Amino acid sequence: MFIVLGKADVLLFDRLRILIVDGSAPILEAVSQPIATAASGVHNIGAMFDVYGENQRLRDENARLLEWQEVARGLAAENTRLRGLVKLAPEGARSDVSAQVIADSGGAFARNVLVSAGRRDGVARGQAAVTGEGLVGRVAEVGDRASRILLLTDLNSRIPVVLESSRERAVMAGDNSVQPRLLYLPATAVVKAGERIVTGGAGGVFPPGLPVGVVASVDGPNVRVEPYAELPRLDYVRIIDFGLEGLLPPNAVPVAKPARGPKVVGDPDPGR
Amino acid sequence: MSAFMRFDGFQRDQSLPTRLVPFTTTFLFTLISVVPLHIPGFAVVTPSFALMAIYHWTIYRSDLLPPVAVFGTGMLLDLLNGAPYVGTSSLLLLLLRQLLLSQRRFFVNRPFAYLWAGFLLVTTAMTVLEWALVSLLHGSVLDAEAPIFGAALTAASFPVGSYLLGRTQRGLLMRG
């Protein structure tokens, strides 16, 4: 019965969830800190044995990245020039908040994490959560000091995406497996494994162009995406506010609207 | 463990904090399962410690873990986990409690192997039921890999949970 109630009274359950998120945040923060320290300690000891190889790898990577930096600078300058030419509106201002993952809850049937930033830090529902690698998910519930992020792989995650080179639009849908599926791809679309997936601007959910992942496998209509972000091992995430309204305005709850009667259109000319 | 049930007569003498031990340990066990251990991929297969606690206390001291506490644990578990359908855990845990109460005589005063075997059955049944229920509610057949691994880990870590609960029970509840 409660399950049915949960489907019917969304508002009540949303409040309950937020209450639990907020209530458990201080306990979870206190417990997760020493564990995180221990985990990073173990990692550091392991890393010490690999300093030489790591150093070499970083030098190589640095050389490669410097080349890329040159390319990026050139492109940025060109981009500014071209934007000026076509009079494109400037991109919206963005602000971001870093948050520690305090609970990687989810159990067997949900994929989400709790993070230590909430309304008082400026987090709002629908904002994008990213790591250095790419998109992680979106903010699903916001408490005062903690919030829940629905990961890309969750059953209920739907993200509008674009295949970067072919510009085909699709919706990336999680199904609790490690690789989300692409839905609603046009039948004519030719998808190849290895193609980059970025967010699409459709619906104003996310800003276009955030890196999401690569096409991992194509099996007829069943196209799977490997996310860039390492979802199973998140420590910190950045929550970005792009100032987008999104499909649902913050804290909007689908409530049946009362039937409207015939509306009398006001007279535009009061002088009559 | 064989002597647990002989202490019913002492219940009235126990102070309230002591009588809350089953509830408190169940609550703690529920919280443990969401703490990030920074082991990649562990979150989705975390053993269900709450299940162990409810299994243990229903067999040994069901009087101190009433249905409402079991229900509350299920709700907390679902809300904390951000489960897609809140209430599934409550429903399943209450079913488990009912089943265990009717079968309690098979577990009390038996060697640990019986308890463990019973828990293995319970975990399997709970996982299958939960998977079926969530699949039904969601309207599609869900990936069963993570639940299967989760159930295996839960069953495998039962001795640890059972030991901790047994020690707590002997240390606090038996003193009377």
GROMACS .gro file of C-alpha atoms in nm:
model
  448
    1MET     CA    1   0.000   0.000   0.000
    2PHE     CA    2   0.283   0.232   0.086
    3ILE     CA    3   0.440   0.171  -0.249
    4VAL     CA    4   0.118   0.276  -0.416
    5LEU     CA    5   0.102   0.580  -0.190
    6GLY     CA    6   0.457   0.667  -0.290
    7LYS     CA    7   0.352   0.672  -0.652
    8ALA     CA    8   0.043   0.877  -0.577
    9ASP     CA    9   0.160   1.130  -0.320
   10VAL     CA   10   0.487   1.242  -0.472
   11LEU     CA   11   0.509   1.559  -0.263
   12LEU     CA   12   0.493   1.382   0.072
   13PHE     CA   13   0.762   1.137  -0.028
   14ASP     CA   14   0.981   1.409  -0.170
   15ARG     CA   15   0.967   1.587   0.165
   16LEU     CA   16   1.038   1.262   0.351
   17ARG     CA   17   1.338   1.192   0.131
   18ILE     CA   18   1.477   1.539   0.184
   19LEU     CA   19   1.421   1.511   0.557
   20ILE     CA   20   1.620   1.188   0.565
   21VAL     CA   21   1.893   1.331   0.343
   22ASP     CA   22   1.933   1.632   0.571
   23GLY     CA   23   1.902   1.435   0.892
   24SER     CA   24   2.158   1.173   0.802
   25ALA     CA   25   2.408   1.412   0.643
   26PRO     CA   26   2.595   1.511   0.965
   27ILE     CA   27   2.629   1.146   1.073
   28LEU     CA   28   2.741   1.033   0.730
   29GLU     CA   29   2.986   1.321   0.698
   30ALA     CA   30   3.140   1.232   1.032
   31VAL     CA   31   3.170   0.864   0.944
   32SER     CA   32   3.284   0.905   0.585
   33GLN     CA   33   3.572   1.141   0.665
   34PRO     CA   34   3.799   0.890   0.847
   35ILE     CA   35   3.717   0.621   0.592
   36ALA     CA   36   3.808   0.856   0.308
   37THR     CA   37   4.133   0.942   0.484
   38ALA     CA   38   4.218   0.577   0.535
   39ALA     CA   39   4.136   0.497   0.174
   40SER     CA   40   4.354   0.778   0.045
   41GLY     CA   41   4.633   0.672   0.284
   42VAL     CA   42   4.630   0.322   0.141
   43HIS     CA   43   4.626   0.468  -0.206
   44ASN     CA   44   4.920   0.696  -0.129
   45ILE     CA   45   5.131   0.408   0.000
   46GLY     CA   46   5.056   0.217  -0.318
   47ALA     CA   47   5.142   0.522  -0.527
   48MET     CA   48   5.484   0.568  -0.361
   49PHE     CA   49   5.609   0.249  -0.520
   50ASP     CA   50   5.517   0.380  -0.858
   51VAL     CA   51   5.663   0.730  -0.843
   52TYR     CA   52   5.917   0.682  -1.121
   53GLY     CA   53   5.675   0.537  -1.374
   54GLU     CA   54   5.410   0.788  -1.277
   55ASN     CA   55   5.654   1.075  -1.324
   56GLN     CA   56   5.746   0.952  -1.669
   57ARG     CA   57   5.384   0.914  -1.765
   58LEU     CA   58   5.301   1.265  -1.642
   59ARG     CA   59   5.590   1.418  -1.841
   60ASP     CA   60   5.463   1.253  -2.155
   61GLU     CA   61   5.112   1.362  -2.080
   62ASN     CA   62   5.227   1.717  -2.007
   63ALA     CA   63   5.401   1.738  -2.343
   64ARG     CA   64   5.089   1.616  -2.515
   65LEU     CA   65   4.865   1.854  -2.321
   66LEU     CA   66   5.085   2.152  -2.405
   67GLU     CA   67   5.030   2.077  -2.771
   68TRP     CA   68   4.659   2.059  -2.706
   69GLN     CA   69   4.673   2.386  -2.520
   70GLU     CA   70   4.810   2.553  -2.830
   71VAL     CA   71   4.532   2.403  -3.037
   72ALA     CA   72   4.271   2.509  -2.782
   73ARG     CA   73   4.398   2.866  -2.769
   74GLY     CA   74   4.382   2.891  -3.144
   75LEU     CA   75   4.030   2.749  -3.147
   76ALA     CA   76   3.915   2.974  -2.865
   77ALA     CA   77   4.038   3.281  -3.048
   78GLU     CA   78   3.879   3.165  -3.370
   79ASN     CA   79   3.558   3.085  -3.185
   80THR     CA   80   3.539   3.434  -3.037
   81ARG     CA   81   3.594   3.586  -3.382
   82LEU     CA   82   3.327   3.369  -3.542
   83ARG     CA   83   3.082   3.432  -3.260
   84GLY     CA   84   3.135   3.800  -3.313
   85LEU     CA   85   3.071   3.756  -3.685
   86VAL     CA   86   2.740   3.574  -3.642
   87LYS     CA   87   2.638   3.782  -3.336
   88LEU     CA   88   2.577   3.472  -3.120
   89ALA     CA   89   2.448   3.548  -2.770
   90PRO     CA   90   2.725   3.509  -2.511
   91GLU     CA   91   2.715   3.193  -2.303
   92GLY     CA   92   2.534   3.218  -1.972
   93ALA     CA   93   2.736   3.276  -1.659
   94ARG     CA   94   2.805   2.966  -1.455
   95SER     CA   95   2.897   2.916  -1.098
   96ASP     CA   96   2.993   2.590  -0.936
   97VAL     CA   97   3.015   2.425  -0.598
   98SER     CA   98   3.247   2.140  -0.506
   99ALA     CA   99   3.095   1.875  -0.287
  100GLN     CA  100   3.223   1.565  -0.115
  101VAL     CA  101   3.045   1.237  -0.167
  102ILE     CA  102   2.922   1.137   0.179
  103ALA     CA  103   2.718   0.831   0.090
  104ASP     CA  104   2.730   0.614  -0.217
  105SER     CA  105   2.396   0.466  -0.143
  106GLY     CA  106   2.177   0.311  -0.401
  107GLY     CA  107   2.162  -0.052  -0.306
  108ALA     CA  108   2.094  -0.297  -0.581
  109PHE     CA  109   1.818  -0.107  -0.756
  110ALA     CA  110   1.919   0.257  -0.760
  111ARG     CA  111   2.232   0.445  -0.856
  112ASN     CA  112   2.281   0.769  -0.669
  113VAL     CA  113   2.514   0.944  -0.426
  114LEU     CA  114   2.463   1.189  -0.143
  115VAL     CA  115   2.691   1.493  -0.146
  116SER     CA  116   2.773   1.746   0.122
  117ALA     CA  117   2.630   2.056  -0.042
  118GLY     CA  118   2.274   2.176  -0.032
  119ARG     CA  119   2.048   2.471  -0.069
  120ARG     CA  120   2.264   2.692   0.151
  121ASP     CA  121   2.553   2.640  -0.093
  122GLY     CA  122   2.336   2.735  -0.386
  123VAL     CA  123   2.255   2.387  -0.511
  124ALA     CA  124   1.919   2.350  -0.681
  125ARG     CA  125   1.730   2.065  -0.837
  126GLY     CA  126   1.819   1.982  -1.196
  127GLN     CA  127   2.173   2.115  -1.189
  128ALA     CA  128   2.449   1.913  -1.353
  129ALA     CA  129   2.707   1.724  -1.149
  130VAL     CA  130   3.041   1.668  -1.318
  131THR     CA  131   3.393   1.547  -1.245
  132GLY     CA  132   3.706   1.635  -1.438
  133GLU     CA  133   3.627   1.350  -1.676
  134GLY     CA  134   3.269   1.428  -1.759
  135LEU     CA  135   2.905   1.435  -1.659
  136VAL     CA  136   2.809   1.234  -1.351
  137GLY     CA  137   2.438   1.300  -1.323
  138ARG     CA  138   2.194   1.561  -1.209
  139VAL     CA  139   2.075   1.687  -0.873
  140ALA     CA  140   1.754   1.505  -0.787
  141GLU     CA  141   1.681   1.614  -0.431
  142VAL     CA  142   1.807   1.911  -0.238
  143GLY     CA  143   1.819   1.938   0.137
  144ASP     CA  144   1.954   2.227   0.333
  145ARG     CA  145   2.307   2.090   0.371
  146ALA     CA  146   2.312   1.782   0.151
  147SER     CA  147   2.168   1.672  -0.178
  148ARG     CA  148   2.121   1.358  -0.379
  149ILE     CA  149   2.265   1.313  -0.724
  150LEU     CA  150   2.097   1.075  -0.962
  151LEU     CA  151   2.376   0.906  -1.156
  152LEU     CA  152   2.367   0.854  -1.533
  153THR     CA  153   2.329   0.481  -1.480
  154ASP     CA  154   2.017   0.500  -1.262
  155LEU     CA  155   1.695   0.345  -1.377
  156ASN     CA  156   1.526   0.684  -1.384
  157SER     CA  157   1.801   0.886  -1.547
  158ARG     CA  158   1.718   1.037  -1.888
  159ILE     CA  159   1.969   1.275  -2.042
  160PRO     CA  160   1.930   1.445  -2.381
  161VAL     CA  161   2.255   1.385  -2.567
  162VAL     CA  162   2.412   1.446  -2.906
  163LEU     CA  163   2.654   1.223  -3.093
  164GLU     CA  164   2.941   1.462  -3.138
  165SER     CA  165   3.049   1.399  -3.495
  166SER     CA  166   2.724   1.290  -3.659
  167ARG     CA  167   2.514   1.543  -3.457
  168GLU     CA  168   2.239   1.284  -3.415
  169ARG     CA  169   2.019   1.349  -3.112
  170ALA     CA  170   1.919   1.081  -2.864
  171VAL     CA  171   1.817   1.029  -2.506
  172MET     CA  172   2.062   0.843  -2.285
  173ALA     CA  173   1.865   0.624  -2.047
  174GLY     CA  174   2.011   0.445  -1.747
  175ASP     CA  175   1.898   0.092  -1.666
  176ASN     CA  176   2.110   0.022  -1.356
  177SER     CA  177   2.379  -0.147  -1.565
  178VAL     CA  178   2.722   0.018  -1.597
  179GLN     CA  179   2.657   0.132  -1.952
  180PRO     CA  180   2.344   0.340  -2.020
  181ARG     CA  181   2.149   0.294  -2.345
  182LEU     CA  182   2.076   0.540  -2.621
  183LEU     CA  183   1.706   0.570  -2.695
  184TYR     CA  184   1.513   0.741  -2.973
  185LEU     CA  185   1.802   0.742  -3.216
  186PRO     CA  186   1.675   0.812  -3.568
  187ALA     CA  187   1.648   0.490  -3.767
  188THR     CA  188   1.880   0.635  -4.028
  189ALA     CA  189   2.153   0.718  -3.779
  190VAL     CA  190   2.485   0.547  -3.831
  191VAL     CA  191   2.652   0.495  -3.496
  192LYS     CA  192   3.003   0.365  -3.458
  193ALA     CA  193   3.170   0.242  -3.142
  194GLY     CA  194   3.412   0.499  -3.005
  195GLU     CA  195   3.209   0.803  -3.105
  196ARG     CA  196   3.198   1.078  -2.842
  197ILE     CA  197   2.870   1.162  -2.671
  198VAL     CA  198   2.806   1.509  -2.531
  199THR     CA  199   2.500   1.663  -2.369
  200GLY     CA  200   2.244   1.815  -2.601
  201GLY     CA  201   2.076   2.138  -2.509
  202ALA     CA  202   1.728   1.994  -2.569
  203GLY     CA  203   1.472   2.091  -2.308
  204GLY     CA  204   1.709   2.324  -2.129
  205VAL     CA  205   1.810   2.044  -1.895
  206PHE     CA  206   2.185   2.075  -1.941
  207PRO     CA  207   2.396   2.317  -2.138
  208PRO     CA  208   2.504   2.160  -2.468
  209GLY     CA  209   2.852   2.019  -2.503
  210LEU     CA  210   2.935   1.867  -2.164
  211PRO     CA  211   3.133   1.548  -2.222
  212VAL     CA  212   2.932   1.239  -2.131
  213GLY     CA  213   3.103   0.930  -2.269
  214VAL     CA  214   3.181   0.721  -2.574
  215VAL     CA  215   2.973   0.468  -2.763
  216ALA     CA  216   3.086   0.136  -2.621
  217SER     CA  217   2.892  -0.110  -2.831
  218VAL     CA  218   2.642  -0.108  -3.113
  219ASP     CA  219   2.417  -0.409  -3.143
  220GLY     CA  220   2.140  -0.318  -3.383
  221PRO     CA  221   1.913  -0.073  -3.201
  222ASN     CA  222   2.086  -0.148  -2.872
  223VAL     CA  223   2.354   0.121  -2.840
  224ARG     CA  224   2.546   0.138  -2.512
  225VAL     CA  225   2.750   0.428  -2.378
  226GLU     CA  226   3.054   0.407  -2.155
  227PRO     CA  227   3.050   0.719  -1.933
  228TYR     CA  228   3.376   0.915  -1.902
  229ALA     CA  229   3.328   0.974  -1.531
  230GLU     CA  230   3.424   0.685  -1.307
  231LEU     CA  231   3.084   0.654  -1.147
  232PRO     CA  232   3.168   0.369  -0.908
  233ARG     CA  233   3.452   0.564  -0.745
  234LEU     CA  234   3.338   0.919  -0.691
  235ASP     CA  235   3.507   1.122  -0.417
  236TYR     CA  236   3.424   1.477  -0.511
  237VAL     CA  237   3.188   1.622  -0.768
  238ARG     CA  238   3.132   1.972  -0.898
  239ILE     CA  239   2.775   2.089  -0.917
  240ILE     CA  240   2.736   2.347  -1.187
  241ASP     CA  241   2.468   2.611  -1.205
  242PHE     CA  242   2.424   2.724  -1.564
  243GLY     CA  243   2.122   2.931  -1.480
  244LEU     CA  244   1.899   2.704  -1.687
  245GLU     CA  245   1.539   2.653  -1.592
  246GLY     CA  246   1.532   2.289  -1.698
  247LEU     CA  247   1.229   2.079  -1.776
  248LEU     CA  248   1.099   2.111  -1.424
  249PRO     CA  249   1.144   2.435  -1.239
  250PRO     CA  250   1.313   2.379  -0.900
  251ASN     CA  251   1.092   2.185  -0.659
  252ALA     CA  252   0.811   2.161  -0.908
  253VAL     CA  253   0.591   1.867  -0.841
  254PRO     CA  254   0.351   1.727  -1.093
  255VAL     CA  255   0.019   1.821  -0.939
  256ALA     CA  256  -0.302   1.799  -1.138
  257LYS     CA  257  -0.411   2.148  -1.225
  258PRO     CA  258  -0.767   2.244  -1.141
  259ALA     CA  259  -0.984   2.264  -1.447
  260ARG     CA  260  -1.001   2.616  -1.570
  261GLY     CA  261  -1.328   2.777  -1.652
  262PRO     CA  262  -1.363   2.998  -1.959
  263LYS     CA  263  -1.120   3.279  -1.900
  264VAL     CA  264  -1.238   3.632  -1.958
  265VAL     CA  265  -0.974   3.818  -2.147
  266GLY     CA  266  -0.911   4.152  -1.986
  267ASP     CA  267  -0.984   4.463  -2.185
  268PRO     CA  268  -0.651   4.606  -2.300
  269ASP     CA  269  -0.790   4.954  -2.310
  270PRO     CA  270  -0.901   5.069  -1.963
  271GLY     CA  271  -1.019   5.404  -2.088
  272ARG     CA  272  -1.323   5.261  -2.262
  273MET     CA  273   2.375  -1.889   2.143
  274SER     CA  274   2.172  -2.180   2.264
  275ALA     CA  275   2.070  -2.009   2.586
  276PHE     CA  276   1.922  -1.695   2.439
  277MET     CA  277   1.560  -1.785   2.479
  278ARG     CA  278   1.575  -1.866   2.847
  279PHE     CA  279   1.603  -1.505   2.943
  280ASP     CA  280   1.252  -1.396   2.866
  281GLY     CA  281   1.175  -1.371   3.234
  282PHE     CA  282   1.427  -1.091   3.278
  283GLN     CA  283   1.273  -0.862   3.023
  284ARG     CA  284   1.075  -0.651   3.266
  285ASP     CA  285   1.381  -0.578   3.472
  286GLN     CA  286   1.573  -0.434   3.181
  287SER     CA  287   1.608  -0.061   3.154
  288LEU     CA  288   1.477   0.125   2.853
  289PRO     CA  289   1.820   0.193   2.695
  290THR     CA  290   1.894  -0.179   2.713
  291ARG     CA  291   1.561  -0.267   2.563
  292LEU     CA  292   1.639  -0.031   2.276
  293VAL     CA  293   1.953  -0.228   2.184
  294PRO     CA  294   1.791  -0.428   1.902
  295PHE     CA  295   1.642  -0.112   1.758
  296THR     CA  296   1.968   0.085   1.788
  297THR     CA  297   2.182  -0.187   1.635
  298THR     CA  298   1.936  -0.230   1.349
  299PHE     CA  299   1.948   0.146   1.291
  300LEU     CA  300   2.330   0.146   1.292
  301PHE     CA  301   2.346  -0.155   1.061
  302THR     CA  302   2.114   0.030   0.823
  303LEU     CA  303   2.339   0.336   0.823
  304ILE     CA  304   2.656   0.131   0.771
  305SER     CA  305   2.531   0.007   0.437
  306VAL     CA  306   2.536   0.358   0.283
  307VAL     CA  307   2.874   0.481   0.408
  308PRO     CA  308   3.110   0.510   0.111
  309LEU     CA  309   3.401   0.267   0.149
  310HIS     CA  310   3.580   0.395  -0.161
  311ILE     CA  311   3.596   0.049  -0.310
  312PRO     CA  312   3.505   0.077  -0.677
  313GLY     CA  313   3.176  -0.086  -0.759
  314PHE     CA  314   3.107  -0.176  -0.399
  315ALA     CA  315   2.812   0.057  -0.351
  316VAL     CA  316   2.575  -0.142  -0.568
  317VAL     CA  317   2.663  -0.475  -0.407
  318THR     CA  318   2.695  -0.359  -0.046
  319PRO     CA  319   2.582  -0.637   0.186
  320SER     CA  320   2.244  -0.573   0.343
  321PHE     CA  321   2.342  -0.537   0.708
  322ALA     CA  322   1.989  -0.427   0.795
  323LEU     CA  323   1.864  -0.765   0.678
  324MET     CA  324   2.110  -0.938   0.913
  325ALA     CA  325   1.998  -0.729   1.208
  326ILE     CA  326   1.632  -0.796   1.147
  327TYR     CA  327   1.698  -1.166   1.092
  328HIS     CA  328   1.893  -1.190   1.415
  329TRP     CA  329   1.659  -0.995   1.638
  330THR     CA  330   1.343  -1.153   1.498
  331ILE     CA  331   1.479  -1.494   1.584
  332TYR     CA  332   1.615  -1.409   1.928
  333ARG     CA  333   1.424  -1.110   2.061
  334SER     CA  334   1.130  -1.035   1.836
  335ASP     CA  335   0.959  -0.872   2.135
  336LEU     CA  336   1.217  -0.593   2.126
  337LEU     CA  337   1.190  -0.538   1.752
  338PRO     CA  338   0.817  -0.492   1.688
  339PRO     CA  339   0.664  -0.469   1.339
  340VAL     CA  340   0.666  -0.091   1.352
  341ALA     CA  341   1.045  -0.092   1.401
  342VAL     CA  342   1.084  -0.333   1.109
  343PHE     CA  343   0.863  -0.110   0.898
  344GLY     CA  344   1.063   0.198   1.000
  345THR     CA  345   1.390   0.025   0.911
  346GLY     CA  346   1.256  -0.056   0.566
  347MET     CA  347   1.146   0.302   0.513
  348LEU     CA  348   1.478   0.441   0.631
  349LEU     CA  349   1.661   0.199   0.404
  350ASP     CA  350   1.457   0.305   0.101
  351LEU     CA  351   1.470   0.678   0.173
  352LEU     CA  352   1.841   0.670   0.252
  353ASN     CA  353   1.918   0.467  -0.057
  354GLY     CA  354   1.700   0.682  -0.278
  355ALA     CA  355   1.528   0.363  -0.386
  356PRO     CA  356   1.296   0.410  -0.683
  357TYR     CA  357   0.993   0.270  -0.500
  358VAL     CA  358   0.975   0.364  -0.135
  359GLY     CA  359   0.815   0.094   0.074
  360THR     CA  360   0.941  -0.214  -0.108
  361SER     CA  361   1.193  -0.287   0.167
  362SER     CA  362   0.933  -0.235   0.440
  363LEU     CA  363   0.697  -0.476   0.274
  364LEU     CA  364   0.963  -0.740   0.224
  365LEU     CA  365   1.110  -0.706   0.572
  366LEU     CA  366   0.767  -0.735   0.734
  367LEU     CA  367   0.700  -1.047   0.526
  368LEU     CA  368   1.034  -1.181   0.642
  369ARG     CA  369   0.949  -1.108   1.005
  370GLN     CA  370   0.619  -1.294   0.974
  371LEU     CA  371   0.786  -1.590   0.806
  372LEU     CA  372   1.066  -1.608   1.062
  373LEU     CA  373   0.828  -1.594   1.358
  374SER     CA  374   0.643  -1.897   1.228
  375GLN     CA  375   0.968  -2.085   1.166
  376ARG     CA  376   1.158  -1.970   1.471
  377ARG     CA  377   1.182  -2.311   1.634
  378PHE     CA  378   1.405  -2.426   1.346
  379PHE     CA  379   1.664  -2.165   1.433
  380VAL     CA  380   1.669  -2.125   1.810
  381ASN     CA  381   1.908  -2.359   1.994
  382ARG     CA  382   2.064  -2.478   1.674
  383PRO     CA  383   2.427  -2.466   1.565
  384PHE     CA  384   2.546  -2.164   1.369
  385ALA     CA  385   2.542  -2.355   1.040
  386TYR     CA  386   2.161  -2.376   1.061
  387LEU     CA  387   2.136  -2.003   1.113
  388TRP     CA  388   2.364  -1.934   0.821
  389ALA     CA  389   2.182  -2.175   0.592
  390GLY     CA  390   1.855  -2.011   0.693
  391PHE     CA  391   1.999  -1.670   0.619
  392LEU     CA  392   2.118  -1.786   0.278
  393LEU     CA  393   1.764  -1.896   0.194
  394VAL     CA  394   1.619  -1.573   0.328
  395THR     CA  395   1.863  -1.357   0.130
  396THR     CA  396   1.792  -1.548  -0.190
  397ALA     CA  397   1.417  -1.522  -0.144
  398MET     CA  398   1.433  -1.152  -0.054
  399THR     CA  399   1.653  -1.070  -0.353
  400VAL     CA  400   1.433  -1.256  -0.599
  401LEU     CA  401   1.119  -1.095  -0.455
  402GLU     CA  402   1.266  -0.747  -0.452
  403TRP     CA  403   1.395  -0.783  -0.806
  404ALA     CA  404   1.055  -0.908  -0.922
  405LEU     CA  405   0.869  -0.632  -0.738
  406VAL     CA  406   1.088  -0.349  -0.865
  407SER     CA  407   1.081  -0.493  -1.217
  408LEU     CA  408   0.703  -0.512  -1.202
  409LEU     CA  409   0.667  -0.157  -1.071
  410HIS     CA  410   0.910  -0.024  -1.328
  411GLY     CA  411   0.750  -0.219  -1.607
  412SER     CA  412   1.064  -0.380  -1.746
  413VAL     CA  413   1.294  -0.669  -1.665
  414LEU     CA  414   1.585  -0.523  -1.472
  415ASP     CA  415   1.949  -0.615  -1.475
  416ALA     CA  416   1.990  -0.891  -1.216
  417GLU     CA  417   2.368  -0.901  -1.196
  418ALA     CA  418   2.415  -0.646  -0.916
  419PRO     CA  419   2.137  -0.791  -0.698
  420ILE     CA  420   2.285  -1.141  -0.734
  421PHE     CA  421   2.633  -1.023  -0.631
  422GLY     CA  422   2.481  -0.819  -0.351
  423ALA     CA  423   2.296  -1.123  -0.220
  424ALA     CA  424   2.611  -1.337  -0.237
  425LEU     CA  425   2.807  -1.075  -0.042
  426THR     CA  426   2.527  -1.040   0.212
  427ALA     CA  427   2.520  -1.414   0.273
  428ALA     CA  428   2.900  -1.429   0.286
  429SER     CA  429   2.931  -1.151   0.542
  430PHE     CA  430   2.662  -1.294   0.768
  431PRO     CA  431   2.910  -1.448   1.016
  432VAL     CA  432   3.059  -1.104   1.085
  433GLY     CA  433   2.722  -0.939   1.138
  434SER     CA  434   2.591  -1.229   1.339
  435TYR     CA  435   2.900  -1.228   1.561
  436LEU     CA  436   2.867  -0.856   1.633
  437LEU     CA  437   2.497  -0.883   1.707
  438GLY     CA  438   2.549  -1.192   1.923
  439ARG     CA  439   2.820  -1.018   2.124
  440THR     CA  440   2.601  -0.712   2.172
  441GLN     CA  441   2.313  -0.928   2.279
  442ARG     CA  442   2.518  -1.122   2.530
  443GLY     CA  443   2.694  -0.811   2.656
  444LEU     CA  444   2.392  -0.590   2.708
  445LEU     CA  445   2.069  -0.782   2.703
  446MET     CA  446   2.177  -1.083   2.906
  447ARG     CA  447   2.293  -0.884   3.200
  448GLY     CA  448   1.930  -0.828   3.283
   0.00000   0.00000   0.00000
